[in-house]
Amino acid sequence: MLTHELSRIAGQLAPGATAVVDMTRLSGGASQETWAFRAVGGSAVDVGLILRRAPGGWRQADGAAGLETEAAVIRAAGAGGVPVPEVIHVLAPEDGVGRGFITRRVEGETIARKILRDAEFAQARTFLAEQCGGILAHIAKVDVAALPPLRLSPARQQLDDLLRRWRGMNLHKPVFELAFRWLAERCPPDPAQPVLVHGDFRNGNLIIGPDGVRAVLDWEIAHLGDPMEDLAWICVNSWRFGALDKPAGGFGSREQLFAGYEKAGGRKVDPQQVRFWEALGSLRWGIACTGMIDTFRSGLDAGVERAMIARRASETEIDLLNLIAPRA
């Protein structure tokens, strides 16, 4: 079905293309489908492409910008110097494929285990933290006027929204309650000039090669807010994938990350403000993990991925205690 429909617009995806081949559903992506394929035409045209789409009947995730908006954000970020895949085509109703967009394929690795352990990436690991800081500075400097309408999501609003969500789940975890109290006492003021925030900048959403970061993926929850949020999210313990002594993505230090951010023109980093956002991110991830078991049980998504992620809620309790009540 997808092959047939996309072949009808092959010429729009690559000049001279007459068909698409090798449609392959990629793993990962808890909220959207991702497909790899090639647009071909004779012996001269062979272009690797990626389709990101929402399948029919899928309910858009809370806080998601929407796929058409996501495509526009990617284009604006690319124009601002952020490494992103080139958006080739935004799906229209007449395409018959659903909602989504198509980008040029960027070669590289996204699997954290390989990036953090394989010899191929050994040299890249020495500078990835600083490079990520620089990329985050460029994200924060994207011209807001060039962006599509995005929700404003400062710290207090996020904390209040998360608390309402947690109360609605009618569950009880003492560490989560302690974290909510700690966060409420340290919530930073709304930023005077909100900037573009990626919202999910971490291992798994970065295409990396031996030369470093080649593209930033998954702009689904991009919004306007505090740039310290992005700096903190990549430091959340769940995204270190076992490299606990390297807070920045499992490949570097916070100091390297912050230095890269400031060197690229980002504002002076406040480590305590980043700590707040790191704790809020850990709590948000813990609550998300806790809620995934209900999605699995409901049958809306019976994939084993959600059931496995649900088990990780206990890990975030330890992470939160280390952040809000560190041992001397």
mmCIF file of C-alpha atoms in Angstrom:
data_model
loop_
_atom_site.group_PDB
_atom_site.id
_atom_site.type_symbol
_atom_site.label_atom_id
_atom_site.label_comp_id
_atom_site.label_asym_id
_atom_site.label_seq_id
_atom_site.Cartn_x
_atom_site.Cartn_y
_atom_site.Cartn_z
ATOM 1 C CA MET A 1 0.000 0.000 0.000
ATOM 2 C CA LEU A 2 2.651 2.524 1.029
ATOM 3 C CA THR A 3 4.881 1.520 -1.869
ATOM 4 C CA HIS A 4 2.067 2.026 -4.375
ATOM 5 C CA GLU A 5 0.934 5.390 -3.005
ATOM 6 C CA LEU A 6 4.428 6.806 -2.610
ATOM 7 C CA SER A 7 5.394 5.665 -6.105
ATOM 8 C CA ARG A 8 2.673 7.972 -7.410
ATOM 9 C CA ILE A 9 4.596 10.977 -6.036
ATOM 10 C CA ALA A 10 8.116 9.592 -6.586
ATOM 11 C CA GLY A 11 8.967 12.422 -8.965
ATOM 12 C CA GLN A 12 8.297 14.954 -6.209
ATOM 13 C CA LEU A 13 10.663 13.132 -3.869
ATOM 14 C CA ALA A 14 13.647 12.924 -6.206
ATOM 15 C CA PRO A 15 14.040 14.401 -9.695
ATOM 16 C CA GLY A 16 13.733 11.622 -12.249
ATOM 17 C CA ALA A 17 12.381 9.053 -9.791
ATOM 18 C CA THR A 18 9.541 6.862 -11.068
ATOM 19 C CA ALA A 19 9.001 4.471 -8.152
ATOM 20 C CA VAL A 20 9.852 3.751 -4.528
ATOM 21 C CA VAL A 21 11.314 0.447 -3.356
ATOM 22 C CA ASP A 22 12.519 -1.338 -0.233
ATOM 23 C CA MET A 23 9.925 0.020 2.213
ATOM 24 C CA THR A 24 11.228 -1.013 5.647
ATOM 25 C CA ARG A 25 9.590 -0.215 8.980
ATOM 26 C CA LEU A 26 12.265 0.956 11.408
ATOM 27 C CA SER A 27 12.261 -0.067 15.051
ATOM 28 C CA GLY A 28 11.740 2.430 17.854
ATOM 29 C CA GLY A 29 9.460 5.434 17.775
ATOM 30 C CA ALA A 30 6.851 4.972 20.462
ATOM 31 C CA SER A 31 4.389 7.495 19.024
ATOM 32 C CA GLN A 32 4.935 7.632 15.244
ATOM 33 C CA GLU A 33 5.809 5.254 12.424
ATOM 34 C CA THR A 34 9.174 5.601 10.706
ATOM 35 C CA TRP A 35 9.925 3.965 7.358
ATOM 36 C CA ALA A 36 13.097 3.818 5.282
ATOM 37 C CA PHE A 37 12.840 3.494 1.499
ATOM 38 C CA ARG A 38 14.468 4.509 -1.771
ATOM 39 C CA ALA A 39 13.202 6.615 -4.642
ATOM 40 C CA VAL A 40 14.560 5.187 -7.891
ATOM 41 C CA GLY A 41 14.433 5.843 -11.593
ATOM 42 C CA GLY A 42 16.445 3.916 -14.144
ATOM 43 C CA SER A 43 20.149 3.606 -13.398
ATOM 44 C CA ALA A 44 20.775 7.253 -12.554
ATOM 45 C CA VAL A 45 18.381 7.900 -9.640
ATOM 46 C CA ASP A 46 18.649 6.169 -6.276
ATOM 47 C CA VAL A 47 17.902 8.368 -3.249
ATOM 48 C CA GLY A 48 17.553 7.148 0.325
ATOM 49 C CA LEU A 49 14.545 8.653 2.109
ATOM 50 C CA ILE A 50 12.729 8.435 5.442
ATOM 51 C CA LEU A 51 8.966 8.636 5.965
ATOM 52 C CA ARG A 52 7.704 9.776 9.357
ATOM 53 C CA ARG A 53 3.954 9.460 9.664
ATOM 54 C CA ALA A 54 1.013 9.012 12.001
ATOM 55 C CA PRO A 55 -0.961 5.874 11.141
ATOM 56 C CA GLY A 56 -4.716 6.191 10.704
ATOM 57 C CA GLY A 57 -6.631 6.403 13.943
ATOM 58 C CA TRP A 58 -3.599 7.274 16.058
ATOM 59 C CA ARG A 59 -4.210 9.894 18.752
ATOM 60 C CA GLN A 60 -1.592 12.632 18.800
ATOM 61 C CA ALA A 61 0.510 12.518 21.950
ATOM 62 C CA ASP A 62 -0.060 15.201 24.571
ATOM 63 C CA GLY A 63 2.238 18.144 23.945
ATOM 64 C CA ALA A 64 3.103 17.036 20.411
ATOM 65 C CA ALA A 65 3.394 19.832 17.880
ATOM 66 C CA GLY A 66 1.859 17.828 15.031
ATOM 67 C CA LEU A 67 3.750 16.400 12.082
ATOM 68 C CA GLU A 68 3.215 19.333 9.726
ATOM 69 C CA THR A 69 4.455 21.708 12.426
ATOM 70 C CA GLU A 70 7.366 19.382 13.174
ATOM 71 C CA ALA A 71 8.442 19.531 9.531
ATOM 72 C CA ALA A 72 8.330 23.342 9.599
ATOM 73 C CA VAL A 73 10.398 23.418 12.801
ATOM 74 C CA ILE A 74 13.019 21.125 11.251
ATOM 75 C CA ARG A 75 13.292 23.430 8.252
ATOM 76 C CA ALA A 76 13.659 26.502 10.473
ATOM 77 C CA ALA A 77 16.242 24.767 12.660
ATOM 78 C CA GLY A 78 18.240 23.734 9.596
ATOM 79 C CA ALA A 79 18.224 27.319 8.347
ATOM 80 C CA GLY A 80 19.566 28.311 11.779
ATOM 81 C CA GLY A 81 22.593 26.061 11.512
ATOM 82 C CA VAL A 82 21.281 23.000 13.357
ATOM 83 C CA PRO A 83 22.211 19.667 11.713
ATOM 84 C CA VAL A 84 18.889 18.136 10.628
ATOM 85 C CA PRO A 85 17.636 15.862 7.853
ATOM 86 C CA GLU A 86 16.444 17.797 4.809
ATOM 87 C CA VAL A 87 12.637 17.837 4.615
ATOM 88 C CA ILE A 88 11.760 16.802 1.056
ATOM 89 C CA HIS A 89 7.963 16.619 1.175
ATOM 90 C CA VAL A 90 5.098 17.201 3.616
ATOM 91 C CA LEU A 91 2.270 14.756 2.965
ATOM 92 C CA ALA A 92 -0.990 16.115 1.610
ATOM 93 C CA PRO A 93 -4.417 14.417 1.844
ATOM 94 C CA GLU A 94 -4.349 13.620 -1.869
ATOM 95 C CA ASP A 95 -1.154 11.607 -1.387
ATOM 96 C CA GLY A 96 -3.249 8.956 0.381
ATOM 97 C CA VAL A 97 -0.538 8.075 2.888
ATOM 98 C CA GLY A 98 -1.810 9.849 5.999
ATOM 99 C CA ARG A 99 -0.216 12.709 7.907
ATOM 100 C CA GLY A 100 3.525 13.077 7.973
ATOM 101 C CA PHE A 101 6.597 14.141 6.055
ATOM 102 C CA ILE A 102 9.550 12.727 4.145
ATOM 103 C CA THR A 103 13.211 13.585 4.668
ATOM 104 C CA ARG A 104 16.440 12.702 2.961
ATOM 105 C CA ARG A 105 18.115 9.795 4.731
ATOM 106 C CA VAL A 106 21.185 10.652 6.831
ATOM 107 C CA GLU A 107 23.638 7.802 7.295
ATOM 108 C CA GLY A 108 24.878 7.097 10.787
ATOM 109 C CA GLU A 109 24.057 5.412 14.076
ATOM 110 C CA THR A 110 21.302 6.131 16.612
ATOM 111 C CA ILE A 111 21.653 3.099 18.913
ATOM 112 C CA ALA A 112 23.170 4.324 22.172
ATOM 113 C CA ARG A 113 24.815 1.010 23.062
ATOM 114 C CA LYS A 114 26.903 1.158 19.881
ATOM 115 C CA ILE A 115 27.690 4.868 20.128
ATOM 116 C CA LEU A 116 28.870 4.520 23.731
ATOM 117 C CA ARG A 117 30.864 1.308 23.340
ATOM 118 C CA ASP A 118 31.979 0.575 19.777
ATOM 119 C CA ALA A 119 35.540 1.420 18.752
ATOM 120 C CA GLU A 120 34.204 3.134 15.631
ATOM 121 C CA PHE A 121 32.927 6.014 17.787
ATOM 122 C CA ALA A 122 35.838 6.195 20.251
ATOM 123 C CA GLN A 123 37.205 9.445 18.848
ATOM 124 C CA ALA A 124 33.761 11.021 18.574
ATOM 125 C CA ARG A 125 33.076 10.286 22.245
ATOM 126 C CA THR A 126 35.900 12.630 23.196
ATOM 127 C CA PHE A 127 34.070 15.666 21.813
ATOM 128 C CA LEU A 128 30.390 14.690 21.601
ATOM 129 C CA ALA A 129 29.384 16.430 24.844
ATOM 130 C CA GLU A 130 30.890 19.736 23.762
ATOM 131 C CA GLN A 131 29.455 19.345 20.265
ATOM 132 C CA CYS A 132 25.976 18.695 21.671
ATOM 133 C CA GLY A 133 26.281 21.830 23.796
ATOM 134 C CA GLY A 134 27.083 23.810 20.674
ATOM 135 C CA ILE A 135 24.120 22.355 18.795
ATOM 136 C CA LEU A 136 21.810 23.221 21.687
ATOM 137 C CA ALA A 137 23.085 26.799 21.582
ATOM 138 C CA HIS A 138 22.186 26.973 17.880
ATOM 139 C CA ILE A 139 18.711 25.569 18.641
ATOM 140 C CA ALA A 140 18.189 28.284 21.249
ATOM 141 C CA LYS A 141 19.250 30.933 18.728
ATOM 142 C CA VAL A 142 16.799 29.910 15.983
ATOM 143 C CA ASP A 143 14.766 32.951 14.991
ATOM 144 C CA VAL A 144 11.430 32.555 16.771
ATOM 145 C CA ALA A 145 9.772 34.645 14.049
ATOM 146 C CA ALA A 146 10.749 31.953 11.511
ATOM 147 C CA LEU A 147 8.993 29.206 13.471
ATOM 148 C CA PRO A 148 5.401 28.021 13.118
ATOM 149 C CA PRO A 149 3.135 28.703 16.121
ATOM 150 C CA LEU A 150 4.415 26.655 19.069
ATOM 151 C CA ARG A 151 3.126 26.261 22.597
ATOM 152 C CA LEU A 152 4.847 28.201 25.372
ATOM 153 C CA SER A 153 5.916 25.778 28.091
ATOM 154 C CA PRO A 154 7.825 27.357 31.006
ATOM 155 C CA ALA A 155 8.869 25.498 34.143
ATOM 156 C CA ARG A 156 5.902 26.318 36.393
ATOM 157 C CA GLN A 157 3.374 25.307 33.763
ATOM 158 C CA GLN A 158 5.174 22.034 33.103
ATOM 159 C CA LEU A 159 5.361 21.251 36.806
ATOM 160 C CA ASP A 160 1.663 22.017 37.330
ATOM 161 C CA ASP A 161 0.648 19.983 34.282
ATOM 162 C CA LEU A 162 2.754 17.036 35.422
ATOM 163 C CA LEU A 163 1.253 17.148 38.905
ATOM 164 C CA ARG A 164 -2.280 17.122 37.467
ATOM 165 C CA ARG A 165 -1.348 14.148 35.313
ATOM 166 C CA TRP A 166 0.112 12.295 38.288
ATOM 167 C CA ARG A 167 -2.928 12.975 40.480
ATOM 168 C CA GLY A 168 -5.159 11.740 37.657
ATOM 169 C CA MET A 169 -3.340 8.398 37.656
ATOM 170 C CA ASN A 170 -4.406 7.862 41.292
ATOM 171 C CA LEU A 171 -1.134 6.162 42.186
ATOM 172 C CA HIS A 172 1.196 6.649 45.121
ATOM 173 C CA LYS A 173 4.994 6.783 45.073
ATOM 174 C CA PRO A 174 6.609 8.597 48.045
ATOM 175 C CA VAL A 175 9.725 9.526 46.037
ATOM 176 C CA PHE A 176 7.584 11.194 43.378
ATOM 177 C CA GLU A 177 5.741 13.171 46.064
ATOM 178 C CA LEU A 178 9.054 14.304 47.559
ATOM 179 C CA ALA A 179 10.267 15.328 44.114
ATOM 180 C CA PHE A 180 7.171 17.426 43.444
ATOM 181 C CA ARG A 181 7.722 19.290 46.712
ATOM 182 C CA TRP A 182 11.438 19.843 45.984
ATOM 183 C CA LEU A 183 10.692 21.129 42.494
ATOM 184 C CA ALA A 184 7.926 23.472 43.654
ATOM 185 C CA GLU A 185 10.361 25.130 46.081
ATOM 186 C CA ARG A 186 12.997 25.689 43.357
ATOM 187 C CA CYS A 187 10.949 26.447 40.250
ATOM 188 C CA PRO A 188 12.720 29.110 38.140
ATOM 189 C CA PRO A 189 10.815 32.138 36.815
ATOM 190 C CA ASP A 190 9.443 32.180 33.294
ATOM 191 C CA PRO A 191 12.133 33.198 30.777
ATOM 192 C CA ALA A 192 11.976 36.827 29.683
ATOM 193 C CA GLN A 193 12.626 35.746 26.095
ATOM 194 C CA PRO A 194 11.425 32.181 25.419
ATOM 195 C CA VAL A 195 13.472 30.309 22.832
ATOM 196 C CA LEU A 196 13.084 27.164 20.751
ATOM 197 C CA VAL A 197 13.409 24.038 22.888
ATOM 198 C CA HIS A 198 13.785 20.659 21.168
ATOM 199 C CA GLY A 199 12.216 18.873 24.130
ATOM 200 C CA ASP A 200 13.751 15.424 23.533
ATOM 201 C CA PHE A 201 17.426 16.050 22.728
ATOM 202 C CA ARG A 202 19.196 12.841 23.790
ATOM 203 C CA ASN A 203 20.871 9.636 22.682
ATOM 204 C CA GLY A 204 18.467 7.855 20.375
ATOM 205 C CA ASN A 205 17.365 11.073 18.700
ATOM 206 C CA LEU A 206 20.806 11.897 17.339
ATOM 207 C CA ILE A 207 22.343 10.406 14.205
ATOM 208 C CA ILE A 208 26.041 10.040 14.983
ATOM 209 C CA GLY A 209 29.045 9.008 12.923
ATOM 210 C CA PRO A 210 32.773 8.841 13.643
ATOM 211 C CA ASP A 211 32.792 12.572 12.866
ATOM 212 C CA GLY A 212 30.154 13.355 15.510
ATOM 213 C CA VAL A 213 26.516 14.444 15.332
ATOM 214 C CA ARG A 214 25.177 14.412 11.780
ATOM 215 C CA ALA A 215 21.489 15.150 12.452
ATOM 216 C CA VAL A 216 19.044 15.871 15.256
ATOM 217 C CA LEU A 217 15.821 13.852 14.952
ATOM 218 C CA ASP A 218 12.355 13.746 16.505
ATOM 219 C CA TRP A 219 11.198 17.343 16.949
ATOM 220 C CA GLU A 220 7.729 16.119 17.902
ATOM 221 C CA ILE A 221 7.485 18.010 21.204
ATOM 222 C CA ALA A 222 9.383 21.162 20.223
ATOM 223 C CA HIS A 223 8.110 24.238 22.056
ATOM 224 C CA LEU A 224 9.113 27.655 23.341
ATOM 225 C CA GLY A 225 10.628 27.900 26.780
ATOM 226 C CA ASP A 226 13.836 27.799 28.810
ATOM 227 C CA PRO A 227 16.997 26.585 26.988
ATOM 228 C CA MET A 228 18.233 25.026 30.247
ATOM 229 C CA GLU A 229 15.555 22.365 29.723
ATOM 230 C CA ASP A 230 17.393 20.877 26.735
ATOM 231 C CA LEU A 231 20.765 20.998 28.507
ATOM 232 C CA ALA A 232 19.250 19.064 31.406
ATOM 233 C CA TRP A 233 17.322 16.449 29.422
ATOM 234 C CA ILE A 234 20.406 14.937 27.804
ATOM 235 C CA CYS A 235 21.859 14.582 31.335
ATOM 236 C CA VAL A 236 18.914 12.597 32.729
ATOM 237 C CA ASN A 237 20.349 9.308 33.964
ATOM 238 C CA SER A 238 18.065 7.182 31.771
ATOM 239 C CA TRP A 239 19.834 8.520 28.658
ATOM 240 C CA ARG A 240 23.332 7.529 29.821
ATOM 241 C CA PHE A 241 22.621 3.867 29.085
ATOM 242 C CA GLY A 242 24.840 2.558 31.850
ATOM 243 C CA ALA A 243 27.685 5.081 31.551
ATOM 244 C CA LEU A 244 26.757 6.606 34.901
ATOM 245 C CA ASP A 245 30.002 8.551 35.330
ATOM 246 C CA LYS A 246 29.388 10.550 32.144
ATOM 247 C CA PRO A 247 26.252 12.632 32.793
ATOM 248 C CA ALA A 248 26.053 14.211 29.340
ATOM 249 C CA GLY A 249 24.488 11.434 27.292
ATOM 250 C CA GLY A 250 26.842 8.771 28.608
ATOM 251 C CA PHE A 251 29.726 10.248 26.602
ATOM 252 C CA GLY A 252 30.880 13.335 28.508
ATOM 253 C CA SER A 253 30.643 15.644 31.488
ATOM 254 C CA ARG A 254 28.226 18.428 32.273
ATOM 255 C CA GLU A 255 31.194 20.817 32.203
ATOM 256 C CA GLN A 256 32.004 19.822 28.608
ATOM 257 C CA LEU A 257 28.345 20.196 27.618
ATOM 258 C CA PHE A 258 28.038 23.617 29.248
ATOM 259 C CA ALA A 259 31.350 24.802 27.779
ATOM 260 C CA GLY A 260 30.213 23.856 24.281
ATOM 261 C CA TYR A 261 26.943 25.704 24.835
ATOM 262 C CA GLU A 262 28.576 28.919 26.002
ATOM 263 C CA LYS A 263 31.352 28.751 23.388
ATOM 264 C CA ALA A 264 28.714 28.614 20.628
ATOM 265 C CA GLY A 265 27.026 31.743 21.942
ATOM 266 C CA GLY A 266 24.528 30.312 24.411
ATOM 267 C CA ARG A 267 23.726 32.253 27.542
ATOM 268 C CA LYS A 268 25.685 31.699 30.763
ATOM 269 C CA VAL A 269 24.649 28.329 32.188
ATOM 270 C CA ASP A 270 23.207 28.199 35.716
ATOM 271 C CA PRO A 271 24.057 24.677 37.000
ATOM 272 C CA GLN A 272 21.383 24.824 39.701
ATOM 273 C CA GLN A 273 18.733 25.699 37.143
ATOM 274 C CA VAL A 274 19.898 22.785 34.990
ATOM 275 C CA ARG A 275 19.663 20.581 38.088
ATOM 276 C CA PHE A 276 16.019 21.626 38.512
ATOM 277 C CA TRP A 277 15.253 20.697 34.907
ATOM 278 C CA GLU A 278 17.149 17.419 35.244
ATOM 279 C CA ALA A 279 15.035 16.484 38.265
ATOM 280 C CA LEU A 280 11.844 17.529 36.471
ATOM 281 C CA GLY A 281 12.905 15.480 33.448
ATOM 282 C CA SER A 282 13.606 12.422 35.604
ATOM 283 C CA LEU A 283 10.217 12.771 37.281
ATOM 284 C CA ARG A 284 8.439 13.215 33.948
ATOM 285 C CA TRP A 285 10.119 10.124 32.546
ATOM 286 C CA GLY A 286 9.261 8.135 35.671
ATOM 287 C CA ILE A 287 5.600 9.074 35.396
ATOM 288 C CA ALA A 288 5.600 8.316 31.663
ATOM 289 C CA CYS A 289 7.089 4.881 32.342
ATOM 290 C CA THR A 290 4.517 4.224 35.046
ATOM 291 C CA GLY A 291 1.674 5.064 32.664
ATOM 292 C CA MET A 292 2.902 2.915 29.791
ATOM 293 C CA ILE A 293 1.700 -0.299 31.358
ATOM 294 C CA ASP A 294 -1.907 0.918 31.068
ATOM 295 C CA THR A 295 -1.399 1.649 27.358
ATOM 296 C CA PHE A 296 -0.027 -1.875 26.931
ATOM 297 C CA ARG A 297 -2.886 -3.479 28.855
ATOM 298 C CA SER A 298 -5.526 -1.489 26.967
ATOM 299 C CA GLY A 299 -4.435 -3.016 23.658
ATOM 300 C CA LEU A 300 -3.929 0.405 22.040
ATOM 301 C CA ASP A 301 -0.284 -0.567 21.650
ATOM 302 C CA ALA A 302 0.395 -4.204 22.450
ATOM 303 C CA GLY A 303 4.075 -4.002 21.516
ATOM 304 C CA VAL A 304 6.441 -5.360 24.119
ATOM 305 C CA GLU A 305 8.431 -2.100 24.002
ATOM 306 C CA ARG A 306 5.907 -0.260 26.154
ATOM 307 C CA ALA A 307 5.689 -3.049 28.716
ATOM 308 C CA MET A 308 9.475 -3.124 29.031
ATOM 309 C CA ILE A 309 9.733 0.650 29.406
ATOM 310 C CA ALA A 310 7.123 0.579 32.179
ATOM 311 C CA ARG A 311 9.555 -1.405 34.318
ATOM 312 C CA ARG A 312 12.014 1.497 34.279
ATOM 313 C CA ALA A 313 9.895 3.673 36.586
ATOM 314 C CA SER A 314 11.785 2.272 39.590
ATOM 315 C CA GLU A 315 15.095 3.444 38.124
ATOM 316 C CA THR A 316 13.879 7.028 38.071
ATOM 317 C CA GLU A 317 13.101 6.907 41.793
ATOM 318 C CA ILE A 318 16.785 6.241 42.493
ATOM 319 C CA ASP A 319 17.785 8.984 40.049
ATOM 320 C CA LEU A 320 15.487 11.476 41.761
ATOM 321 C CA LEU A 321 16.845 10.692 45.216
ATOM 322 C CA ASN A 322 20.384 11.241 43.945
ATOM 323 C CA LEU A 323 19.364 14.626 42.547
ATOM 324 C CA ILE A 324 17.189 16.024 45.324
ATOM 325 C CA ALA A 325 18.724 14.329 48.366
ATOM 326 C CA PRO A 326 22.326 13.531 47.454
ATOM 327 C CA ARG A 327 24.362 11.672 50.029
ATOM 328 C CA ALA A 328 27.258 13.574 51.586
#
